[in-house]
Amino acid sequence: MAIAPTGTPAGNRARWVIVALVFFAIMLNYVDRQILALLKPTLEAEFAWSDQDYANMLTAFQVSAAVAFLGTGWFIDRVGLRLGFALGVAVWSLAGMAHAFATTVGGFVASRIVLGAAESIGTPAAVKSAATYFTQKERSIALGIGNTAPNIGAIVTPLVIPALALAFGWKSAFLVAGGLGLVWVAVWFAVKAVPAQTDAVRPVPVPWRSLLKKRETVAIAIAKVLSDQVWFFMLAWLPDLFHRMFGLQQGTVGLPVALAYVMAACGALTGGWLPTRMMARGWSVNRARKVALLIYALLILPVPLVMFVDSPWSAAMLLGLGLFAHQGFSTNVFGLATDIVPARAVGSTIGIAAFCGNMWSIVLIQLAAFSLAHGWGYGPLLAICSVSYLLALGIVQVLLPRIVPVEDDGSGAVAMAH
C-alpha cells in the first residue's frame, strides 16, 4: 500500500496511518509486558512459584530492557526505521508467545529477558517515526497520540486478558497477543510512506562518542531520568498504595487505578496539542516547549496531598493528575529530542536517554520498598515525584538556554543546534 508524498492531501492523510501503526505497536508492547502480572495467581498455582521467583522475572525484564536501550536506538538508526522496527516487534511477539511453552522458572525468565530486550526498540522507533514522517511543527501531535498507547494498554489489558485466559486457558493470552504483533509486522511492511525527512530513513552509522559529548544528549537523558523514575514507580506501586491506604482488594483496586491511567492518556494528548497550538500562534519553539514543560511540572506538585485524603477516588484524581502531568511532560521531552537532534540520530539519542531512565528507575522502586519496610510509607516517594519535573526543567534550561530547531543537512554527520 503506497502512500502519497507528504504535502499532498492524500499524503497528509496517509501519514496518520503511520501514527496508528506506531500506536498499536506500543499498545501491544504494554499488553505483552503486563500479561504475566495479571496471570500471576494462575501461574503460581500451576508452577508453584515463590514471590522471589516472580520478583526475579520482573527484575530480569527491567534490567534486560534497560541494557538493551543502549543498542536498540543505535540499531534503529543503523539499519533503518522500516526494517528495524519490524524486527523488534517480530522478536518481542515471538518472545511473548514463547511464554506459552515455558514450564520452568528458568524458561519464563529467559522469555522475559528476550521480551524486555526486544520491547526496548519501541520507544526510539516511535520517536524516530514522528521525526521521520512529520515536520517539526506537527511532530508534537504525533508524539502525543503515540504516548497515549502505554496508558491504553494499561487500561485494556486487565479488561481483556483475564477473560481470555478464563475462556481459553492461560496460554491463549500469550499466543493471541504475540500473534497480533506478527500481524502488525505484515501490515507495517505493506505500508510505504514518503518521509518528511528524506535522509532519516537512510541507514547511517551514528558515532556514539559524538552523541555522548553533546549537551543536548545530556539534557534529554537527565529529563528522562527524573521523569521515568516517577512513571515506573507508579506502575510498580500504585495498586499497593490503594490497598495499604484504603484496604482495596484485587477485585476492586482496578477501577481507581484505571481512572488514573485514563487521565494519563489525556495528558499525553494535551502534551502534543499544547506546544503545537502555541507555535501556531507564533510562539518560538523555545518558548512553546519550555512553557509546556513548566505547566506540566507545576501540575504534579499536589501529588503528596494523597497522604491526606480519605477517599480512594480523591486519591485516584490526585495520582491521575500526576500521571496526566507526567505524560504531558514526557511527550514534550520526546518533542524536545526531535527539535534538537537530527532525525537520523534520534533513535540513538532516545536509546541512551531511555537506558538512563530505566536504570535509575530501579533505584526509586527499591527505595519504595525500603521506605515501606521502615514505616515511612509513601509520603517520601510522593514528595520526590512532585519535585522531579521542576528539577528536570531547571537542568534543561541550564544546559539548553535556547532551543533552536536542528538543521539537518543530510550529510550523515551528527550536527546539532546550539
Short mmCIF file of C-alpha atoms in Angstrom, two decimals:
data_model
loop_
_atom_site.label_atom_id
_atom_site.label_comp_id
_atom_site.label_asym_id
_atom_site.label_seq_id
_atom_site.Cartn_x
_atom_site.Cartn_y
_atom_site.Cartn_z
CA MET A 1 0.00 0.00 0.00
CA ALA A 2 1.85 3.09 -1.23
CA ILE A 3 1.38 6.40 0.50
CA ALA A 4 1.27 9.64 -1.43
CA PRO A 5 4.04 12.19 -0.98
CA THR A 6 3.94 14.43 2.07
CA GLY A 7 2.39 17.78 1.25
CA THR A 8 -0.39 16.37 -0.94
CA PRO A 9 -3.84 15.90 0.62
CA ALA A 10 -3.57 12.12 0.28
CA GLY A 11 -0.05 12.13 1.71
CA ASN A 12 -1.07 14.29 4.65
CA ARG A 13 -3.94 11.96 5.48
CA ALA A 14 -1.89 8.84 4.93
CA ARG A 15 0.83 9.85 7.39
CA TRP A 16 -1.68 9.17 10.14
CA VAL A 17 -1.63 5.53 9.10
CA ILE A 18 1.93 5.55 10.43
CA VAL A 19 0.74 7.12 13.69
CA ALA A 20 -1.95 4.45 14.03
CA LEU A 21 0.56 1.66 13.45
CA VAL A 22 3.00 3.10 15.97
CA PHE A 23 0.16 3.50 18.48
CA PHE A 24 -0.94 -0.12 18.06
CA ALA A 25 2.63 -1.44 18.32
CA ILE A 26 3.32 0.40 21.58
CA MET A 27 -0.05 -0.65 22.98
CA LEU A 28 0.81 -4.28 22.22
CA ASN A 29 4.19 -3.66 23.84
CA TYR A 30 2.45 -2.83 27.12
CA VAL A 31 -0.07 -5.65 26.74
CA ASP A 32 2.73 -8.20 26.39
CA ARG A 33 4.61 -6.95 29.42
CA GLN A 34 1.52 -6.93 31.69
CA ILE A 35 0.17 -10.40 30.95
CA LEU A 36 2.48 -12.12 33.42
CA ALA A 37 1.34 -9.89 36.30
CA LEU A 38 -2.33 -10.44 35.51
CA LEU A 39 -1.91 -14.24 35.32
CA LYS A 40 0.33 -14.43 38.40
CA PRO A 41 -2.17 -16.29 40.65
CA THR A 42 -2.92 -18.91 37.98
CA LEU A 43 0.73 -19.47 37.09
CA GLU A 44 1.80 -19.57 40.74
CA ALA A 45 -0.69 -22.34 41.39
CA GLU A 46 0.35 -24.33 38.32
CA PHE A 47 4.12 -24.00 38.65
CA ALA A 48 4.49 -23.49 42.42
CA TRP A 49 6.30 -20.17 42.09
CA SER A 50 7.50 -18.28 45.13
CA ASP A 51 7.32 -14.50 45.43
CA GLN A 52 11.08 -14.45 44.88
CA ASP A 53 10.67 -16.38 41.63
CA TYR A 54 8.20 -13.79 40.43
CA ALA A 55 10.46 -10.94 41.55
CA ASN A 56 13.34 -12.49 39.61
CA MET A 57 11.23 -12.49 36.45
CA LEU A 58 10.35 -8.82 36.89
CA THR A 59 13.98 -7.91 37.54
CA ALA A 60 15.13 -9.86 34.50
CA PHE A 61 12.72 -7.93 32.30
CA GLN A 62 13.59 -4.48 33.69
CA VAL A 63 17.37 -4.93 33.53
CA SER A 64 17.21 -6.53 30.09
CA ALA A 65 15.11 -3.66 28.72
CA ALA A 66 17.36 -1.03 30.27
CA VAL A 67 20.59 -2.52 28.93
CA ALA A 68 19.05 -3.14 25.51
CA PHE A 69 18.20 0.56 25.18
CA LEU A 70 21.92 1.15 24.68
CA GLY A 71 21.76 -0.84 21.45
CA THR A 72 18.21 -0.63 20.10
CA GLY A 73 18.29 3.10 19.42
CA TRP A 74 21.59 2.68 17.56
CA PHE A 75 20.12 -0.35 15.77
CA ILE A 76 17.13 1.67 14.51
CA ASP A 77 19.41 4.41 13.19
CA ARG A 78 21.87 1.91 11.70
CA VAL A 79 19.54 -0.47 9.83
CA GLY A 80 16.74 2.00 9.24
CA LEU A 81 13.33 2.58 10.81
CA ARG A 82 11.32 0.40 8.46
CA LEU A 83 13.30 -2.83 8.91
CA GLY A 84 14.46 -2.14 12.48
CA PHE A 85 11.00 -1.52 13.94
CA ALA A 86 9.57 -4.59 12.18
CA LEU A 87 12.34 -6.84 13.50
CA GLY A 88 11.84 -5.53 17.03
CA VAL A 89 8.08 -6.17 17.00
CA ALA A 90 8.57 -9.62 15.46
CA VAL A 91 11.10 -10.67 18.10
CA TRP A 92 9.10 -9.37 21.06
CA SER A 93 5.93 -11.05 19.68
CA LEU A 94 7.71 -14.39 19.38
CA ALA A 95 9.19 -13.94 22.87
CA GLY A 96 5.71 -13.24 24.22
CA MET A 97 4.36 -16.38 22.56
CA ALA A 98 7.28 -18.39 24.00
CA HIS A 99 5.81 -17.87 27.48
CA ALA A 100 3.02 -20.28 26.49
CA PHE A 101 5.58 -23.07 26.11
CA ALA A 102 7.65 -22.38 29.26
CA THR A 103 7.34 -24.95 32.05
CA THR A 104 10.03 -23.81 34.50
CA VAL A 105 11.04 -20.59 36.22
CA GLY A 106 14.15 -20.54 34.03
CA GLY A 107 12.02 -20.77 30.91
CA PHE A 108 9.88 -17.82 31.97
CA VAL A 109 12.96 -15.80 32.95
CA ALA A 110 14.55 -16.46 29.55
CA SER A 111 11.36 -15.40 27.79
CA ARG A 112 11.19 -12.23 29.89
CA ILE A 113 14.81 -11.36 29.07
CA VAL A 114 14.21 -11.60 25.31
CA LEU A 115 10.87 -9.80 25.64
CA GLY A 116 12.41 -6.92 27.59
CA ALA A 117 15.34 -6.54 25.20
CA ALA A 118 13.14 -6.54 22.09
CA GLU A 119 10.44 -4.28 23.53
CA SER A 120 13.05 -1.60 24.22
CA ILE A 121 13.01 -0.85 20.50
CA GLY A 122 9.51 0.61 20.82
CA THR A 123 10.42 3.98 22.34
CA PRO A 124 13.25 5.03 19.97
CA ALA A 125 11.29 3.68 16.99
CA ALA A 126 8.16 5.64 17.94
CA VAL A 127 10.06 8.90 18.37
CA LYS A 128 12.03 8.33 15.16
CA SER A 129 8.76 7.70 13.31
CA ALA A 130 7.48 11.13 14.33
CA ALA A 131 10.79 12.74 13.37
CA THR A 132 10.80 10.92 10.03
CA TYR A 133 7.25 11.35 8.74
CA PHE A 134 6.23 14.70 10.25
CA THR A 135 7.53 18.23 10.07
CA GLN A 136 8.86 19.94 13.17
CA LYS A 137 5.57 21.78 13.83
CA GLU A 138 3.50 18.60 13.51
CA ARG A 139 5.60 16.17 15.49
CA SER A 140 4.23 17.03 18.92
CA ILE A 141 0.73 15.94 17.93
CA ALA A 142 2.03 12.64 16.53
CA LEU A 143 4.14 12.08 19.65
CA GLY A 144 1.20 12.91 21.92
CA ILE A 145 -1.02 10.33 20.24
CA GLY A 146 1.73 7.73 20.35
CA ASN A 147 2.41 8.46 24.01
CA THR A 148 -1.18 7.55 24.94
CA ALA A 149 -0.57 3.96 23.83
CA PRO A 150 1.04 2.75 27.10
CA ASN A 151 -1.93 4.06 29.04
CA ILE A 152 -4.46 2.46 26.72
CA GLY A 153 -2.51 -0.78 27.05
CA ALA A 154 -2.60 -0.43 30.85
CA ILE A 155 -6.39 0.01 30.71
CA VAL A 156 -7.28 -2.58 28.06
CA THR A 157 -5.09 -5.45 29.27
CA PRO A 158 -6.80 -6.01 32.67
CA LEU A 159 -10.17 -6.00 30.91
CA VAL A 160 -9.28 -8.47 28.14
CA ILE A 161 -6.52 -10.83 29.28
CA PRO A 162 -8.18 -12.41 32.37
CA ALA A 163 -11.37 -13.07 30.39
CA LEU A 164 -9.37 -14.60 27.52
CA ALA A 165 -7.42 -16.82 29.90
CA LEU A 166 -10.60 -17.91 31.66
CA ALA A 167 -12.30 -18.83 28.39
CA PHE A 168 -9.42 -20.48 26.54
CA GLY A 169 -6.67 -21.10 29.08
CA TRP A 170 -3.70 -19.00 30.18
CA LYS A 171 -1.57 -19.98 27.18
CA SER A 172 -4.06 -18.35 24.82
CA ALA A 173 -3.35 -14.91 26.32
CA PHE A 174 0.32 -15.08 25.35
CA LEU A 175 -0.39 -16.61 21.95
CA VAL A 176 -3.08 -14.14 20.92
CA ALA A 177 -1.09 -11.06 21.98
CA GLY A 178 2.02 -12.33 20.21
CA GLY A 179 0.05 -13.26 17.12
CA LEU A 180 -1.35 -9.75 16.86
CA GLY A 181 2.23 -8.46 16.85
CA LEU A 182 3.11 -10.67 13.88
CA VAL A 183 0.04 -9.37 12.02
CA TRP A 184 1.29 -5.85 12.76
CA VAL A 185 4.63 -6.66 11.10
CA ALA A 186 2.88 -7.71 7.90
CA VAL A 187 0.82 -4.50 7.81
CA TRP A 188 3.90 -2.36 8.55
CA PHE A 189 5.72 -3.80 5.55
CA ALA A 190 2.62 -3.29 3.38
CA VAL A 191 2.62 0.47 4.08
CA LYS A 192 5.11 2.51 2.08
CA ALA A 193 5.21 6.08 3.31
CA VAL A 194 7.11 9.04 1.88
CA PRO A 195 9.02 10.68 4.76
CA ALA A 196 9.09 14.38 5.55
CA GLN A 197 12.81 13.99 6.37
CA THR A 198 14.13 12.04 3.39
CA ASP A 199 17.53 11.17 4.85
CA ALA A 200 16.04 9.91 8.10
CA VAL A 201 15.12 6.55 6.60
CA ARG A 202 18.60 6.02 5.13
CA PRO A 203 20.63 3.68 7.35
CA VAL A 204 23.69 5.56 8.59
CA PRO A 205 26.34 4.92 11.24
CA VAL A 206 25.84 7.20 14.24
CA PRO A 207 29.02 7.99 16.22
CA TRP A 208 28.09 7.45 19.86
CA ARG A 209 31.18 9.24 21.11
CA SER A 210 29.95 12.38 19.39
CA LEU A 211 26.44 11.96 20.84
CA LEU A 212 27.69 11.47 24.39
CA LYS A 213 29.66 14.71 24.23
CA LYS A 214 26.62 16.76 23.27
CA ARG A 215 24.80 18.75 25.95
CA GLU A 216 21.59 18.02 24.05
CA THR A 217 22.01 14.30 24.78
CA VAL A 218 22.79 15.02 28.44
CA ALA A 219 19.75 17.28 28.80
CA ILE A 220 17.38 14.68 27.32
CA ALA A 221 18.92 11.89 29.40
CA ILE A 222 18.56 13.82 32.67
CA ALA A 223 14.98 14.76 31.83
CA LYS A 224 14.24 11.07 31.19
CA VAL A 225 15.92 10.01 34.45
CA LEU A 226 13.89 12.40 36.57
CA SER A 227 10.58 11.72 34.85
CA ASP A 228 10.89 7.98 34.16
CA GLN A 229 11.55 7.25 37.82
CA VAL A 230 8.06 8.55 38.60
CA TRP A 231 6.40 6.55 35.83
CA PHE A 232 7.97 3.23 36.80
CA PHE A 233 7.37 3.87 40.49
CA MET A 234 3.68 4.42 39.75
CA LEU A 235 3.46 1.31 37.54
CA ALA A 236 5.04 -0.84 40.26
CA TRP A 237 3.39 0.51 43.41
CA LEU A 238 0.06 2.17 42.59
CA PRO A 239 -2.13 -0.89 43.32
CA ASP A 240 -0.29 -1.48 46.58
CA LEU A 241 -0.81 2.15 47.60
CA PHE A 242 -4.58 1.80 47.20
CA HIS A 243 -4.51 -1.50 49.07
CA ARG A 244 -2.49 -0.12 52.01
CA MET A 245 -4.24 3.22 52.33
CA PHE A 246 -7.83 2.26 51.60
CA GLY A 247 -7.97 -1.50 52.06
CA LEU A 248 -8.92 -2.12 48.42
CA GLN A 249 -8.60 -5.76 47.37
CA GLN A 250 -7.59 -7.12 43.97
CA GLY A 251 -11.16 -7.20 42.74
CA THR A 252 -11.83 -3.53 43.49
CA VAL A 253 -8.46 -1.81 43.08
CA GLY A 254 -8.68 -1.85 39.28
CA LEU A 255 -11.25 0.94 38.88
CA PRO A 256 -9.37 3.78 40.64
CA VAL A 257 -6.12 2.65 39.01
CA ALA A 258 -7.85 2.67 35.61
CA LEU A 259 -9.11 6.20 36.27
CA ALA A 260 -5.55 7.36 36.94
CA TYR A 261 -4.37 5.88 33.64
CA VAL A 262 -7.27 7.39 31.71
CA MET A 263 -6.09 10.76 32.98
CA ALA A 264 -2.54 9.83 31.96
CA ALA A 265 -3.71 9.18 28.40
CA CYS A 266 -5.35 12.62 28.33
CA GLY A 267 -2.07 14.14 29.49
CA ALA A 268 -0.21 12.60 26.57
CA LEU A 269 -2.73 14.03 24.10
CA THR A 270 -2.58 17.52 25.59
CA GLY A 271 1.21 17.26 25.70
CA GLY A 272 1.20 17.08 21.93
CA TRP A 273 -1.59 19.59 21.33
CA LEU A 274 -0.41 22.36 23.67
CA PRO A 275 3.00 23.27 22.16
CA THR A 276 1.60 22.80 18.66
CA ARG A 277 -1.15 25.31 19.44
CA MET A 278 1.37 27.74 20.91
CA MET A 279 3.60 27.51 17.83
CA ALA A 280 0.58 28.03 15.57
CA ARG A 281 0.04 31.34 17.40
CA GLY A 282 3.55 32.45 16.56
CA TRP A 283 5.45 31.31 19.65
CA SER A 284 9.03 30.19 19.12
CA VAL A 285 9.92 26.53 19.60
CA ASN A 286 11.97 27.52 22.65
CA ARG A 287 9.11 29.38 24.32
CA ALA A 288 6.38 26.88 23.45
CA ARG A 289 8.35 23.80 24.51
CA LYS A 290 9.56 25.22 27.81
CA VAL A 291 6.24 26.78 28.80
CA ALA A 292 4.55 23.44 28.15
CA LEU A 293 7.16 21.64 30.25
CA LEU A 294 6.67 24.19 33.04
CA ILE A 295 2.88 23.77 33.08
CA TYR A 296 3.17 20.00 33.49
CA ALA A 297 5.94 20.33 36.09
CA LEU A 298 3.64 22.54 38.18
CA LEU A 299 0.63 20.25 37.79
CA ILE A 300 2.34 17.37 39.58
CA LEU A 301 3.19 19.38 42.71
CA PRO A 302 -0.07 18.48 44.57
CA VAL A 303 0.56 14.70 44.39
CA PRO A 304 1.79 14.40 48.04
CA LEU A 305 -1.69 15.51 49.17
CA VAL A 306 -2.71 11.90 48.52
CA MET A 307 -1.45 11.18 52.03
CA PHE A 308 -4.16 13.41 53.50
CA VAL A 309 -7.29 12.23 51.66
CA ASP A 310 -9.68 9.58 52.94
CA SER A 311 -11.30 8.51 49.67
CA PRO A 312 -9.73 6.22 47.06
CA TRP A 313 -11.40 8.29 44.35
CA SER A 314 -9.85 11.51 45.65
CA ALA A 315 -6.52 9.73 45.70
CA ALA A 316 -7.12 8.46 42.15
CA MET A 317 -7.81 12.00 40.97
CA LEU A 318 -4.62 13.35 42.56
CA LEU A 319 -2.50 10.48 41.30
CA GLY A 320 -4.21 10.74 37.93
CA LEU A 321 -3.29 14.42 37.83
CA GLY A 322 0.30 13.39 38.50
CA LEU A 323 0.22 10.85 35.67
CA PHE A 324 -1.52 13.40 33.42
CA ALA A 325 1.38 15.76 34.13
CA HIS A 326 3.97 13.02 33.63
CA GLN A 327 2.66 12.06 30.22
CA GLY A 328 2.37 15.66 29.10
CA PHE A 329 5.93 16.32 30.27
CA SER A 330 7.21 13.08 28.72
CA THR A 331 5.61 13.89 25.37
CA ASN A 332 7.41 17.21 25.36
CA VAL A 333 10.73 15.60 26.29
CA PHE A 334 10.34 13.42 23.21
CA GLY A 335 9.34 16.52 21.26
CA LEU A 336 12.44 18.29 22.55
CA ALA A 337 14.56 15.42 21.20
CA THR A 338 13.06 15.81 17.73
CA ASP A 339 13.59 19.59 17.98
CA ILE A 340 17.31 19.44 18.64
CA VAL A 341 18.53 16.07 17.29
CA PRO A 342 18.81 15.21 13.56
CA ALA A 343 16.16 12.68 12.59
CA ARG A 344 18.80 10.09 11.63
CA ALA A 345 20.27 10.22 15.18
CA VAL A 346 17.02 10.41 17.18
CA GLY A 347 16.88 6.65 17.77
CA SER A 348 20.36 6.52 19.30
CA THR A 349 19.78 9.60 21.45
CA ILE A 350 16.47 8.32 22.81
CA GLY A 351 18.03 4.91 23.39
CA ILE A 352 20.77 6.43 25.55
CA ALA A 353 18.26 8.54 27.48
CA ALA A 354 15.86 5.62 27.98
CA PHE A 355 18.69 3.43 29.30
CA CYS A 356 19.50 6.07 31.89
CA GLY A 357 15.84 6.49 32.82
CA ASN A 358 15.16 2.76 33.15
CA MET A 359 18.26 2.04 35.22
CA TRP A 360 17.69 4.94 37.61
CA SER A 361 14.04 3.92 38.00
CA ILE A 362 15.17 0.72 39.69
CA VAL A 363 16.61 2.92 42.46
CA LEU A 364 13.26 4.58 43.20
CA ILE A 365 11.41 1.26 43.03
CA GLN A 366 13.82 -0.19 45.60
CA LEU A 367 13.63 2.98 47.70
CA ALA A 368 9.87 2.47 47.90
CA ALA A 369 10.37 -0.98 49.42
CA PHE A 370 12.92 0.48 51.87
CA SER A 371 10.55 3.29 52.88
CA LEU A 372 7.65 0.91 53.46
CA ALA A 373 9.82 -1.52 55.42
CA HIS A 374 10.90 1.29 57.77
CA GLY A 375 7.39 2.55 58.35
CA TRP A 376 7.79 5.79 56.40
CA GLY A 377 5.02 4.94 53.98
CA TYR A 378 4.56 6.53 50.58
CA GLY A 379 5.00 10.15 51.69
CA PRO A 380 8.73 10.47 50.89
CA LEU A 381 8.25 8.81 47.49
CA LEU A 382 5.38 11.10 46.51
CA ALA A 383 7.43 14.12 47.61
CA ILE A 384 10.27 13.02 45.30
CA CYS A 385 7.76 12.60 42.47
CA SER A 386 6.32 16.07 42.97
CA VAL A 387 9.62 17.96 42.59
CA SER A 388 11.31 15.78 39.97
CA TYR A 389 9.86 17.63 36.99
CA LEU A 390 10.74 21.15 38.10
CA LEU A 391 14.27 19.90 38.76
CA ALA A 392 14.39 18.33 35.29
CA LEU A 393 13.18 21.52 33.64
CA GLY A 394 15.73 23.58 35.57
CA ILE A 395 18.57 21.36 34.34
CA VAL A 396 17.24 21.52 30.77
CA GLN A 397 17.21 25.32 31.00
CA VAL A 398 20.81 25.40 32.23
CA LEU A 399 22.03 23.05 29.50
CA LEU A 400 19.81 24.43 26.72
CA PRO A 401 19.12 28.10 27.49
CA ARG A 402 17.67 28.47 23.98
CA ILE A 403 16.14 25.69 21.89
CA VAL A 404 16.91 26.14 18.22
CA PRO A 405 15.40 23.53 15.84
CA VAL A 406 18.15 21.42 14.36
CA GLU A 407 19.28 21.97 10.80
CA ASP A 408 19.66 18.51 9.33
CA ASP A 409 21.92 18.87 6.30
CA GLY A 410 21.69 15.25 5.15
CA SER A 411 25.44 14.74 5.24
CA GLY A 412 25.37 11.95 7.79
CA ALA A 413 27.19 13.94 10.46
CA VAL A 414 25.54 14.34 13.81
CA ALA A 415 25.32 18.12 13.88
CA MET A 416 23.09 19.71 16.49
CA ALA A 417 21.85 23.20 17.03
CA HIS A 418 23.47 25.18 19.83
#
